[in-house]
PDB file of C-alpha atoms in Angstrom:
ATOM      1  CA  UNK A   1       0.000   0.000   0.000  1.00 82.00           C
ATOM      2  CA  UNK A   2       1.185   3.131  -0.757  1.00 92.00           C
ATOM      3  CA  UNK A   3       2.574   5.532   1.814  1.00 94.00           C
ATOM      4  CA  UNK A   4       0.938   9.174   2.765  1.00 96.00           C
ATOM      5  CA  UNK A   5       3.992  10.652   1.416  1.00 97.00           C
ATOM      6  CA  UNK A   6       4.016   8.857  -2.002  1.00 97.00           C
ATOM      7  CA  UNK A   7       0.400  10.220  -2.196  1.00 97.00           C
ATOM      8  CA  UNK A   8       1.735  13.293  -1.749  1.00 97.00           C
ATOM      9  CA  UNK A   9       4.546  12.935  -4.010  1.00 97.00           C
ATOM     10  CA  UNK A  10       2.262  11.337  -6.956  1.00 97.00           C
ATOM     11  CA  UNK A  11       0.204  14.506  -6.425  1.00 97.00           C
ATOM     12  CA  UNK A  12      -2.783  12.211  -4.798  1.00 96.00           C
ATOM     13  CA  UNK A  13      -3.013  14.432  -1.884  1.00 95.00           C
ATOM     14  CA  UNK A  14      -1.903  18.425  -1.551  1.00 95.00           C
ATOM     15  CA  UNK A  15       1.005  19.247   0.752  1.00 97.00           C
ATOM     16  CA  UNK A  16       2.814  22.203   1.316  1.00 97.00           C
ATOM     17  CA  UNK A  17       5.907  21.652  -1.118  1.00 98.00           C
ATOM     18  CA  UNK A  18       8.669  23.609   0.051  1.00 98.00           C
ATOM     19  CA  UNK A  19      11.134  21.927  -2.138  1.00 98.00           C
ATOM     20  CA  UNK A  20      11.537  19.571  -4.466  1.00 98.00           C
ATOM     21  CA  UNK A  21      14.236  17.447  -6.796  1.00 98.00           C
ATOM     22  CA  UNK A  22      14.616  14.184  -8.998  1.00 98.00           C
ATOM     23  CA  UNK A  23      15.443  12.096  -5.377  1.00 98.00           C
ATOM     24  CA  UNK A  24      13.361  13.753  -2.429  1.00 98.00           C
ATOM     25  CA  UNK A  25      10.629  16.289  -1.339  1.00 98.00           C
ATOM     26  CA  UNK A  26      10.243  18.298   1.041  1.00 98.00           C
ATOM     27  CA  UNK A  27       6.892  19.508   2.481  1.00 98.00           C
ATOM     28  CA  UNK A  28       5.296  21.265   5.767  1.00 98.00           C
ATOM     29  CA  UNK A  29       4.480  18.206   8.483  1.00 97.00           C
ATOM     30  CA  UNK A  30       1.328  18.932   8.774  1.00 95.00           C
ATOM     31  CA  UNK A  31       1.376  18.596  12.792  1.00 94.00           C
ATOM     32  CA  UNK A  32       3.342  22.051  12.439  1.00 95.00           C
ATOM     33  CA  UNK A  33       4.777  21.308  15.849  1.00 94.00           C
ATOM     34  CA  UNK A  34       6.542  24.159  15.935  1.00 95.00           C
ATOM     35  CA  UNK A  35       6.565  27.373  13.038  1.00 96.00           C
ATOM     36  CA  UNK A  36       8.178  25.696   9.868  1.00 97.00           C
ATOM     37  CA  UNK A  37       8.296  21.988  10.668  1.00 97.00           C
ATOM     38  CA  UNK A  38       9.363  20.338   7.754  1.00 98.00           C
ATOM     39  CA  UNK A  39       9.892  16.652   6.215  1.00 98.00           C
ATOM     40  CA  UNK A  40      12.547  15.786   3.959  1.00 98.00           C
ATOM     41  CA  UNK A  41      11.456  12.605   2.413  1.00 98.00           C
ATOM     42  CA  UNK A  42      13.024  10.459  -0.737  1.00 98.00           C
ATOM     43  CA  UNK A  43      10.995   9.947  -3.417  1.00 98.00           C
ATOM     44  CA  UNK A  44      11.244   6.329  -3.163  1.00 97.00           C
ATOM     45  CA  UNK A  45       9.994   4.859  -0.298  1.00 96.00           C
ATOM     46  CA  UNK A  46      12.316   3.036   2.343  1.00 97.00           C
ATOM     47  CA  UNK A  47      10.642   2.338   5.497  1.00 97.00           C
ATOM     48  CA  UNK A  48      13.499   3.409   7.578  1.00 97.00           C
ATOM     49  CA  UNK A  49      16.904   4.300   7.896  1.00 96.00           C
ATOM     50  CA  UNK A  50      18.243   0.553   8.092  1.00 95.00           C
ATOM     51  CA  UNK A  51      17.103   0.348   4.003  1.00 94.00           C
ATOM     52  CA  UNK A  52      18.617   3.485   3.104  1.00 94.00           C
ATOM     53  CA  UNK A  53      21.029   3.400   0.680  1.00 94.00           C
ATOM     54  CA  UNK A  54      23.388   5.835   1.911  1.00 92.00           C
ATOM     55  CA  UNK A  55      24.257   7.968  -1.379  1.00 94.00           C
ATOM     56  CA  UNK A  56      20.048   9.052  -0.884  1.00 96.00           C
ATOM     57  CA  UNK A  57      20.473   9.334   2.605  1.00 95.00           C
ATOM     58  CA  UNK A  58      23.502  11.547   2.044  1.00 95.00           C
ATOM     59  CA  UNK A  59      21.375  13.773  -0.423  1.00 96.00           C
ATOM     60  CA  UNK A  60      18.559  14.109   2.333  1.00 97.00           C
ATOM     61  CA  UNK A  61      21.254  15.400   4.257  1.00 96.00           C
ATOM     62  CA  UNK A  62      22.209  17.944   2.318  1.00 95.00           C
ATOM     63  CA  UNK A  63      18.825  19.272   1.545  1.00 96.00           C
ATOM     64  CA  UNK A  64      18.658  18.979   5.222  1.00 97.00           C
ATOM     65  CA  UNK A  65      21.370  21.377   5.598  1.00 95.00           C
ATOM     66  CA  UNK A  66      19.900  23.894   3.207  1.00 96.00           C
ATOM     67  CA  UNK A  67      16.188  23.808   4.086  1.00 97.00           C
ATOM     68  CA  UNK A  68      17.712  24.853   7.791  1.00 97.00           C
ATOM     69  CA  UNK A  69      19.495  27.343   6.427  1.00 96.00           C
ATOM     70  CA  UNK A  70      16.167  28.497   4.853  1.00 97.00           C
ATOM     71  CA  UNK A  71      14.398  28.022   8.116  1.00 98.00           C
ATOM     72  CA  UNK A  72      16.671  29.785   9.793  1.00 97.00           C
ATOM     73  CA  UNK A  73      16.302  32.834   7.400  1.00 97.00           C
ATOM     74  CA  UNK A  74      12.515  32.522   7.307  1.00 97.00           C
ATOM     75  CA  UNK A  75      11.654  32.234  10.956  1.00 97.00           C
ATOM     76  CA  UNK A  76      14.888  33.482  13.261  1.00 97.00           C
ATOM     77  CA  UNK A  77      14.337  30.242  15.185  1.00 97.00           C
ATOM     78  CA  UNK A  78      16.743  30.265  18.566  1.00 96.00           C
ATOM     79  CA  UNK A  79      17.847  26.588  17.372  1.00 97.00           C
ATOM     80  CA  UNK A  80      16.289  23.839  15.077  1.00 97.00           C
ATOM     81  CA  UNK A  81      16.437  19.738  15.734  1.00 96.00           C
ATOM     82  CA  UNK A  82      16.947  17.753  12.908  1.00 97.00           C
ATOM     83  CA  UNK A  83      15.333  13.803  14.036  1.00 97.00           C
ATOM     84  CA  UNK A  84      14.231  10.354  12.295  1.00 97.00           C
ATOM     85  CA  UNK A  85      12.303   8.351  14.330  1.00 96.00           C
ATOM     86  CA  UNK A  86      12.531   4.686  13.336  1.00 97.00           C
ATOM     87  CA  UNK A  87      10.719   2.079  14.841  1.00 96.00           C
ATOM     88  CA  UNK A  88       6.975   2.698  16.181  1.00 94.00           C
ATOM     89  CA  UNK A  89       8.901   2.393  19.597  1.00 94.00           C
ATOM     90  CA  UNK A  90      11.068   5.628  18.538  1.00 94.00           C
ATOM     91  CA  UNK A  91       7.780   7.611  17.389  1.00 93.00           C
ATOM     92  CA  UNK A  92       7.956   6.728  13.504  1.00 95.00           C
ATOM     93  CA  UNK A  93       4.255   7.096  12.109  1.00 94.00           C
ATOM     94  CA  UNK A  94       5.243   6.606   8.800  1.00 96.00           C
ATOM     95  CA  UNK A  95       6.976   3.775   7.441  1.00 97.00           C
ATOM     96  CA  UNK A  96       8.373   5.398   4.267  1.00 98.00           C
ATOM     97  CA  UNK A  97      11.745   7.090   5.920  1.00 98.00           C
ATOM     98  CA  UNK A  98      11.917  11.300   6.401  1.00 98.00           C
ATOM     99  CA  UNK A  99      13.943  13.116   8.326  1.00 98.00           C
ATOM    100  CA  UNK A 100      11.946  15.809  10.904  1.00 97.00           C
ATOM    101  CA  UNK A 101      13.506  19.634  11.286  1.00 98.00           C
ATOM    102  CA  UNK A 102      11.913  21.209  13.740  1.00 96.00           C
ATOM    103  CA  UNK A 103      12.673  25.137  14.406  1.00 97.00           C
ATOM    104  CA  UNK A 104      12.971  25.551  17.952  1.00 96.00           C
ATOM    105  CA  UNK A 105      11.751  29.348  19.903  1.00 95.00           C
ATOM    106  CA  UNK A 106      11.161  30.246  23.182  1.00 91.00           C
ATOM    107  CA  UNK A 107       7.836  28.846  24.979  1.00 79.00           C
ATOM    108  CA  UNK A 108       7.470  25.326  22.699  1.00 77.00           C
ATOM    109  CA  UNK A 109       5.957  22.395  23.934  1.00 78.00           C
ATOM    110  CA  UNK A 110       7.947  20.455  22.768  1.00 84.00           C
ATOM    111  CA  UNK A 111       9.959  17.981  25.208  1.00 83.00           C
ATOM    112  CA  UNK A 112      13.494  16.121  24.463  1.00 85.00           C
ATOM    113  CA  UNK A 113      13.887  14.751  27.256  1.00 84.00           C
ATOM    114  CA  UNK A 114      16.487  11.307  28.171  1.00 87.00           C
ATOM    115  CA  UNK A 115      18.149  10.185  31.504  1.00 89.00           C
ATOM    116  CA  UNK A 116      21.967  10.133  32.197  1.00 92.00           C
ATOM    117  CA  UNK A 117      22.848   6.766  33.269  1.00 93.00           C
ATOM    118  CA  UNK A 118      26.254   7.317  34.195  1.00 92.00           C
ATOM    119  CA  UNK A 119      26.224   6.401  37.779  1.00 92.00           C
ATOM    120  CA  UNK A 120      24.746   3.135  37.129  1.00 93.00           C
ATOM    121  CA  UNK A 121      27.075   1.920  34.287  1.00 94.00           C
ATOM    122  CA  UNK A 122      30.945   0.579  35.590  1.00 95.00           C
ATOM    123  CA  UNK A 123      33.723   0.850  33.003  1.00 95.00           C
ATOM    124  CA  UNK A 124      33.844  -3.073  32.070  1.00 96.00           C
ATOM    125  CA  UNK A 125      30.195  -2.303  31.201  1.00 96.00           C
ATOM    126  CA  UNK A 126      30.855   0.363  28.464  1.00 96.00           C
ATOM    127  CA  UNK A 127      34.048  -1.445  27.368  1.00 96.00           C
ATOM    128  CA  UNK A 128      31.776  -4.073  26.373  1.00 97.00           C
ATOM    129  CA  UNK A 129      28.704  -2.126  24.852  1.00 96.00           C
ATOM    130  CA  UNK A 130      31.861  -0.407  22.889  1.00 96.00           C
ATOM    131  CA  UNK A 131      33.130  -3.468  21.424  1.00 97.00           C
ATOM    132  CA  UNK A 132      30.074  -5.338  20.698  1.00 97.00           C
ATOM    133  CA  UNK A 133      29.060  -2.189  18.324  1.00 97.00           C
ATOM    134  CA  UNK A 134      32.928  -2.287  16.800  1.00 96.00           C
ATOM    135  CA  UNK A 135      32.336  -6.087  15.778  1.00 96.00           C
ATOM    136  CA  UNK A 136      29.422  -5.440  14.653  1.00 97.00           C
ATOM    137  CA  UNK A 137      30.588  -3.104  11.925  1.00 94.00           C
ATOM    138  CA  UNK A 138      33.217  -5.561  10.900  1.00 84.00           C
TER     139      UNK A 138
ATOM    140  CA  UNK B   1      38.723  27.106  23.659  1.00 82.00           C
ATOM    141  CA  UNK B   2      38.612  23.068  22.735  1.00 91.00           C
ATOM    142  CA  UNK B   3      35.487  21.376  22.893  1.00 94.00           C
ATOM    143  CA  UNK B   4      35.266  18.097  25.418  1.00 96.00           C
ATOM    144  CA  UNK B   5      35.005  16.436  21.865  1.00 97.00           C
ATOM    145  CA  UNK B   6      38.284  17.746  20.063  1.00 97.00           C
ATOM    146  CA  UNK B   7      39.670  16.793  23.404  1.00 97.00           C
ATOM    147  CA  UNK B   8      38.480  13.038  22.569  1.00 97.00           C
ATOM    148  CA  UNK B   9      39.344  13.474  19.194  1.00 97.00           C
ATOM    149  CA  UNK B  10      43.300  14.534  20.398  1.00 97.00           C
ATOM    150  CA  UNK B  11      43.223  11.727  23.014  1.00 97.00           C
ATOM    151  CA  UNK B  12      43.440  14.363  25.794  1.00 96.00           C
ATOM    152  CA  UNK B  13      40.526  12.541  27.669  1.00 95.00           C
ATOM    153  CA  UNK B  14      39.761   9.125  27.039  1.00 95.00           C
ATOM    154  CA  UNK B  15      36.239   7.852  25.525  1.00 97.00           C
ATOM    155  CA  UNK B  16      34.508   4.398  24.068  1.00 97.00           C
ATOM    156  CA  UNK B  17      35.313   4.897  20.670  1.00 98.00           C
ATOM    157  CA  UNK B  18      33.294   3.019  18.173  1.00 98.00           C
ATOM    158  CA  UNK B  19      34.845   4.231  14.411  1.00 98.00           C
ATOM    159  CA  UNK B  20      36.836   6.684  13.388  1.00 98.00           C
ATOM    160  CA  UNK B  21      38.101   7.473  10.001  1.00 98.00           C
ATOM    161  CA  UNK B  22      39.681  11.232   8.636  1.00 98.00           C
ATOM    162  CA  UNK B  23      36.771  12.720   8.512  1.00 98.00           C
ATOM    163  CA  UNK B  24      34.405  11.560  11.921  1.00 98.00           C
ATOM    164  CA  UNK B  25      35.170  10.371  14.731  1.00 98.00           C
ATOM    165  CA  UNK B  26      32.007   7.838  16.824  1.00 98.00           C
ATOM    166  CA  UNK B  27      32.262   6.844  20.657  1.00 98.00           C
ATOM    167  CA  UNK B  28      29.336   5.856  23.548  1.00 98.00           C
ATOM    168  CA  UNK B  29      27.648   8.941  24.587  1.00 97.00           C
ATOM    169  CA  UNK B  30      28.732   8.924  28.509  1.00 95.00           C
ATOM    170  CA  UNK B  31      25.057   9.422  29.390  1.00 94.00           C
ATOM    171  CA  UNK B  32      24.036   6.092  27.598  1.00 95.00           C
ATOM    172  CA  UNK B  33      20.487   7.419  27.659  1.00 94.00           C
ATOM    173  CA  UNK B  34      19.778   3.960  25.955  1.00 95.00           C
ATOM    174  CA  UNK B  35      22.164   0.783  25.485  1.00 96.00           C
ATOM    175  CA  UNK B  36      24.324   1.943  22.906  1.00 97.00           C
ATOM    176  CA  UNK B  37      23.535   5.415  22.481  1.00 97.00           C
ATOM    177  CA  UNK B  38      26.485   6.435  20.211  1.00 98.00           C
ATOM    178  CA  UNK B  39      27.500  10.040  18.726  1.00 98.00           C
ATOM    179  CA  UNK B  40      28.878  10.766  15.648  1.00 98.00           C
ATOM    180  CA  UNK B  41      31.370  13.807  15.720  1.00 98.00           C
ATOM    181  CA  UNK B  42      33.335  15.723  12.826  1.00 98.00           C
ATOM    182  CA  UNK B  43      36.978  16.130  13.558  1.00 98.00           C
ATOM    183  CA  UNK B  44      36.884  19.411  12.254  1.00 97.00           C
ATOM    184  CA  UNK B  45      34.740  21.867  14.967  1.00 96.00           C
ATOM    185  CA  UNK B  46      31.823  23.046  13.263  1.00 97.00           C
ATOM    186  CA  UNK B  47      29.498  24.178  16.547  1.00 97.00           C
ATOM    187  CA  UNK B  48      26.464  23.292  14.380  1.00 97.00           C
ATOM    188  CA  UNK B  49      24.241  22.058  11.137  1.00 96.00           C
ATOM    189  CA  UNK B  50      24.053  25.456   9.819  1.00 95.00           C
ATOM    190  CA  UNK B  51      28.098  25.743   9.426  1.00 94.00           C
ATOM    191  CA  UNK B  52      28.585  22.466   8.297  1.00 94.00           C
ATOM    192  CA  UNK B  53      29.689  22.141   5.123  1.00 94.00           C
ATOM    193  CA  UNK B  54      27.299  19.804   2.972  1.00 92.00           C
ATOM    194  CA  UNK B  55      30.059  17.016   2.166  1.00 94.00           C
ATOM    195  CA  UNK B  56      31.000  16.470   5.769  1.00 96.00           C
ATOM    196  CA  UNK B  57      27.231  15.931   6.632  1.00 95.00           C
ATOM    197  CA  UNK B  58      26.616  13.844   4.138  1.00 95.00           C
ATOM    198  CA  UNK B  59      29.750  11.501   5.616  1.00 96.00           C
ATOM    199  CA  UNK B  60      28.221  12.017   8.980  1.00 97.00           C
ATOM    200  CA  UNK B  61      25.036  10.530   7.273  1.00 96.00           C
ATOM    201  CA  UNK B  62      26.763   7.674   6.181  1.00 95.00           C
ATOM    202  CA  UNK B  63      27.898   6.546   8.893  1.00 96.00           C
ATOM    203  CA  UNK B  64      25.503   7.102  10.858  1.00 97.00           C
ATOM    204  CA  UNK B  65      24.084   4.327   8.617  1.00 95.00           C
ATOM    205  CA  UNK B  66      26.679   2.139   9.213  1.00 96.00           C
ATOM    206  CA  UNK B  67      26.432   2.461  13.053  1.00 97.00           C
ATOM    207  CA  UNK B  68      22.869   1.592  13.126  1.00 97.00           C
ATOM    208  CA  UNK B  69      23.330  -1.282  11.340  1.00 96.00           C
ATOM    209  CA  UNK B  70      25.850  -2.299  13.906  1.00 97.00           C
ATOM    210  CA  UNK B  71      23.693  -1.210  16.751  1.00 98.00           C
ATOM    211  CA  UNK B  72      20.830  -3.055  15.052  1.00 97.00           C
ATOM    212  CA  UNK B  73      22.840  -6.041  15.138  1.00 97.00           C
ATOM    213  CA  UNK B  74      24.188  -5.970  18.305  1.00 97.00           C
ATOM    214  CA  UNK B  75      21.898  -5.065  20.588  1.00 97.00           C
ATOM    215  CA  UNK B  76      18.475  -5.766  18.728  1.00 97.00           C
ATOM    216  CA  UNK B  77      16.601  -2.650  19.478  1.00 97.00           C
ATOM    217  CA  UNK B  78      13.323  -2.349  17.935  1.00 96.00           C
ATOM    218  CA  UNK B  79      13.725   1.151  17.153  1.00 97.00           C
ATOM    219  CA  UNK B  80      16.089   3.957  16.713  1.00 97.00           C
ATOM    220  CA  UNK B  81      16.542   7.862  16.842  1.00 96.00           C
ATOM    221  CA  UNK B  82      18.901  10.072  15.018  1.00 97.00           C
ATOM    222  CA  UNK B  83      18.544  13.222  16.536  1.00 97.00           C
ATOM    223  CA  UNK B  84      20.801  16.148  15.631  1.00 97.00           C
ATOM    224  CA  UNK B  85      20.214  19.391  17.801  1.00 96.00           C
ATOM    225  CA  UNK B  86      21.340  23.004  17.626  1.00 97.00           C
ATOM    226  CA  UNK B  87      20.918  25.751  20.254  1.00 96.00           C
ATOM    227  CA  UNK B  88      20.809  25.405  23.720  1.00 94.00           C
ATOM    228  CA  UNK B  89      17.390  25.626  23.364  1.00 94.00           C
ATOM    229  CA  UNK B  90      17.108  22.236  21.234  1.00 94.00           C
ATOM    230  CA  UNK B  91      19.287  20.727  23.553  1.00 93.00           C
ATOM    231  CA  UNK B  92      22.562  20.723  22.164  1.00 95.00           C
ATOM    232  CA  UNK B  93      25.097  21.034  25.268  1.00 94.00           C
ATOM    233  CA  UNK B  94      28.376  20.849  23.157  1.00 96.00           C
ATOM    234  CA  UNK B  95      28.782  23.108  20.876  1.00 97.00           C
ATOM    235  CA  UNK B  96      30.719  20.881  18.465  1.00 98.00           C
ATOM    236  CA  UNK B  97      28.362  19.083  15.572  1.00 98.00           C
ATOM    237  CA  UNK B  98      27.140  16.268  16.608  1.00 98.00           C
ATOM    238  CA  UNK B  99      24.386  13.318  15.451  1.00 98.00           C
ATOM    239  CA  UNK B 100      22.773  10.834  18.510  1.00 97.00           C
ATOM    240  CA  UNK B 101      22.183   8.033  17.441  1.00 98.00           C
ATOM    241  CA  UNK B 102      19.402   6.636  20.197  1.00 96.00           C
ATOM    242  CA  UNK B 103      18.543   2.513  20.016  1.00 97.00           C
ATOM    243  CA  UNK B 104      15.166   2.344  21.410  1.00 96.00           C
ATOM    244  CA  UNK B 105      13.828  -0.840  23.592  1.00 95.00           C
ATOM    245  CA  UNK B 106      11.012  -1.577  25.253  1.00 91.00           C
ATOM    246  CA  UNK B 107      10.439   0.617  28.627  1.00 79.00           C
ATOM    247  CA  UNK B 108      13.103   3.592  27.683  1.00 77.00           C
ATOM    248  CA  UNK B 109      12.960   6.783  29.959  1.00 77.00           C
ATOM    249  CA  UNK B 110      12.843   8.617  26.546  1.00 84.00           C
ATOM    250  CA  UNK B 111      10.632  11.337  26.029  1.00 83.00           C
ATOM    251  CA  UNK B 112       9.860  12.794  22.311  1.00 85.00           C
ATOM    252  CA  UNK B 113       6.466  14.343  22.776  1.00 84.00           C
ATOM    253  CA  UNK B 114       4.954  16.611  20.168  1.00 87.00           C
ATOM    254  CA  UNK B 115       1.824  18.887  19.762  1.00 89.00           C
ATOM    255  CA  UNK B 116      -0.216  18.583  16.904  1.00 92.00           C
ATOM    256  CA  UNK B 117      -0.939  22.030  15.669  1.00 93.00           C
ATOM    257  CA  UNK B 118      -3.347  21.518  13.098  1.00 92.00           C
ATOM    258  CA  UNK B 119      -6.140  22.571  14.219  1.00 92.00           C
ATOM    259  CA  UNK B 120      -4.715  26.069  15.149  1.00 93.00           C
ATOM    260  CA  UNK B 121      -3.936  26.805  11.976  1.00 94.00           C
ATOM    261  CA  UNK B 122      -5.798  27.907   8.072  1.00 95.00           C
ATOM    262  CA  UNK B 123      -4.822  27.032   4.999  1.00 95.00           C
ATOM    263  CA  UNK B 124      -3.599  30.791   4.479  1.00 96.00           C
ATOM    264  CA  UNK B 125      -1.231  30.402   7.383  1.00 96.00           C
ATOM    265  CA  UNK B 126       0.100  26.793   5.936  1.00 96.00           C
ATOM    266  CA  UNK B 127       0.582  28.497   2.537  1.00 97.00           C
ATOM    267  CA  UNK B 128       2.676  31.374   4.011  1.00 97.00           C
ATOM    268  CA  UNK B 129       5.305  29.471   5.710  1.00 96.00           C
ATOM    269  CA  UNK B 130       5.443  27.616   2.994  1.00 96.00           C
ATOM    270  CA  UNK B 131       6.227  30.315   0.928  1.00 97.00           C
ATOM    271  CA  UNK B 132       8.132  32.139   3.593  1.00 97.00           C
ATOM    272  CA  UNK B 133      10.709  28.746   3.209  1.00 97.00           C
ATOM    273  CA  UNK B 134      10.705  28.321  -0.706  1.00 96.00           C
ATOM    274  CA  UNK B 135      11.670  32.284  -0.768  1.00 96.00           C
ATOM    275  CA  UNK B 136      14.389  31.786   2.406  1.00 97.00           C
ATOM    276  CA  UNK B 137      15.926  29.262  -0.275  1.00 94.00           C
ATOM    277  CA  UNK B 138      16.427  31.160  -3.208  1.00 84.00           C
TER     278      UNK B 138
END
């Protein structure tokens, strides 16, 4: 079944198009969570960033960059998050991969918020965590 | 002055490191918000996404690719979050670039929360940040 966003990319459904090339789109979320949410979102659909080949994942990137830029120029944000959620578990909605930037000003309600687990983690512990991700790349 | 992350980088202060290469550098957060919780880190200092230059993001992409395929495979997660934030007021504490790469699991003291703005807003308001963005870009 097609995704919302290749609706909106085959023109099915409007969107705000703020940008668009051969390889991705880029459109208002509609949530507007804060002034100028947008989604950068290839044209083909990959459920998540596991399946991305990484030359389109690099080239979401870079329209990342400039759409901040835009953002930036547009709005005067005081800072901006750029987040993919993957997983249902890590807030994706969508299964067809897109990267959130959010503008962040004063008085959002928006939260961010993750515990530091320092205290309870011993050295032999991250040693190990460290190591098990090295071999995995291998 | 050096950021705590060109201090890593220079092997001033030690740190779990996970890959490195010219370009990036990757090690364990220290606040392990989840198991594995890994950031990726240009060598060079850029103190955020809107200096970066557009070929050293895209390399911070793609490994960021490669690490959550190695986080995939060893811890099993059933999610993950890249999450890139600038301004203290997105939460970015270091002011050196850097990309989070969050594994999610079941039962995570995580918090992304969202409002949905939709219903605050008209279609006149949608088209003018829209169009505020596509002129920002130009």
């Amino acid at each position: 079944m097609k995704s919302i966003f290749t609706r909106i990319i085959e023109r099915e459904i409007p969107a705000y198009i703020v940008y668009e090339d051969e390889k991705v789109i880029a459109f208002l979320d509609i949530s507007q969570a804060t002034k100028g949410h947008t989604l950068v979102v290839p044209k083909e659909a990959y459920p998540n960033l596991f399946e991305m080949p990484e030359e389109l994942a690099s080239h979401v990137m870079n329209v990342s960059i400039k759409l901040a830029k835009a953002i930036k120029k547009a709005f005067n944000p005081l800072g901006l998050n750029l987040l993919n959620n993957n997983g249902e578990i890590a807030g994706q909605s969508v299964f067809h991969f897109h990267m959130h930037l959010i503008p962040r000003y004063e008085n959002n309600d928006i939260h961010i918020r993750f515990t530091n687990h320092m205290d309870e983690l011993n050295q032999e512990e991250y040693k190990k965590r460290a190591e098990q991700i090295t071999s995995a790349l291998s």
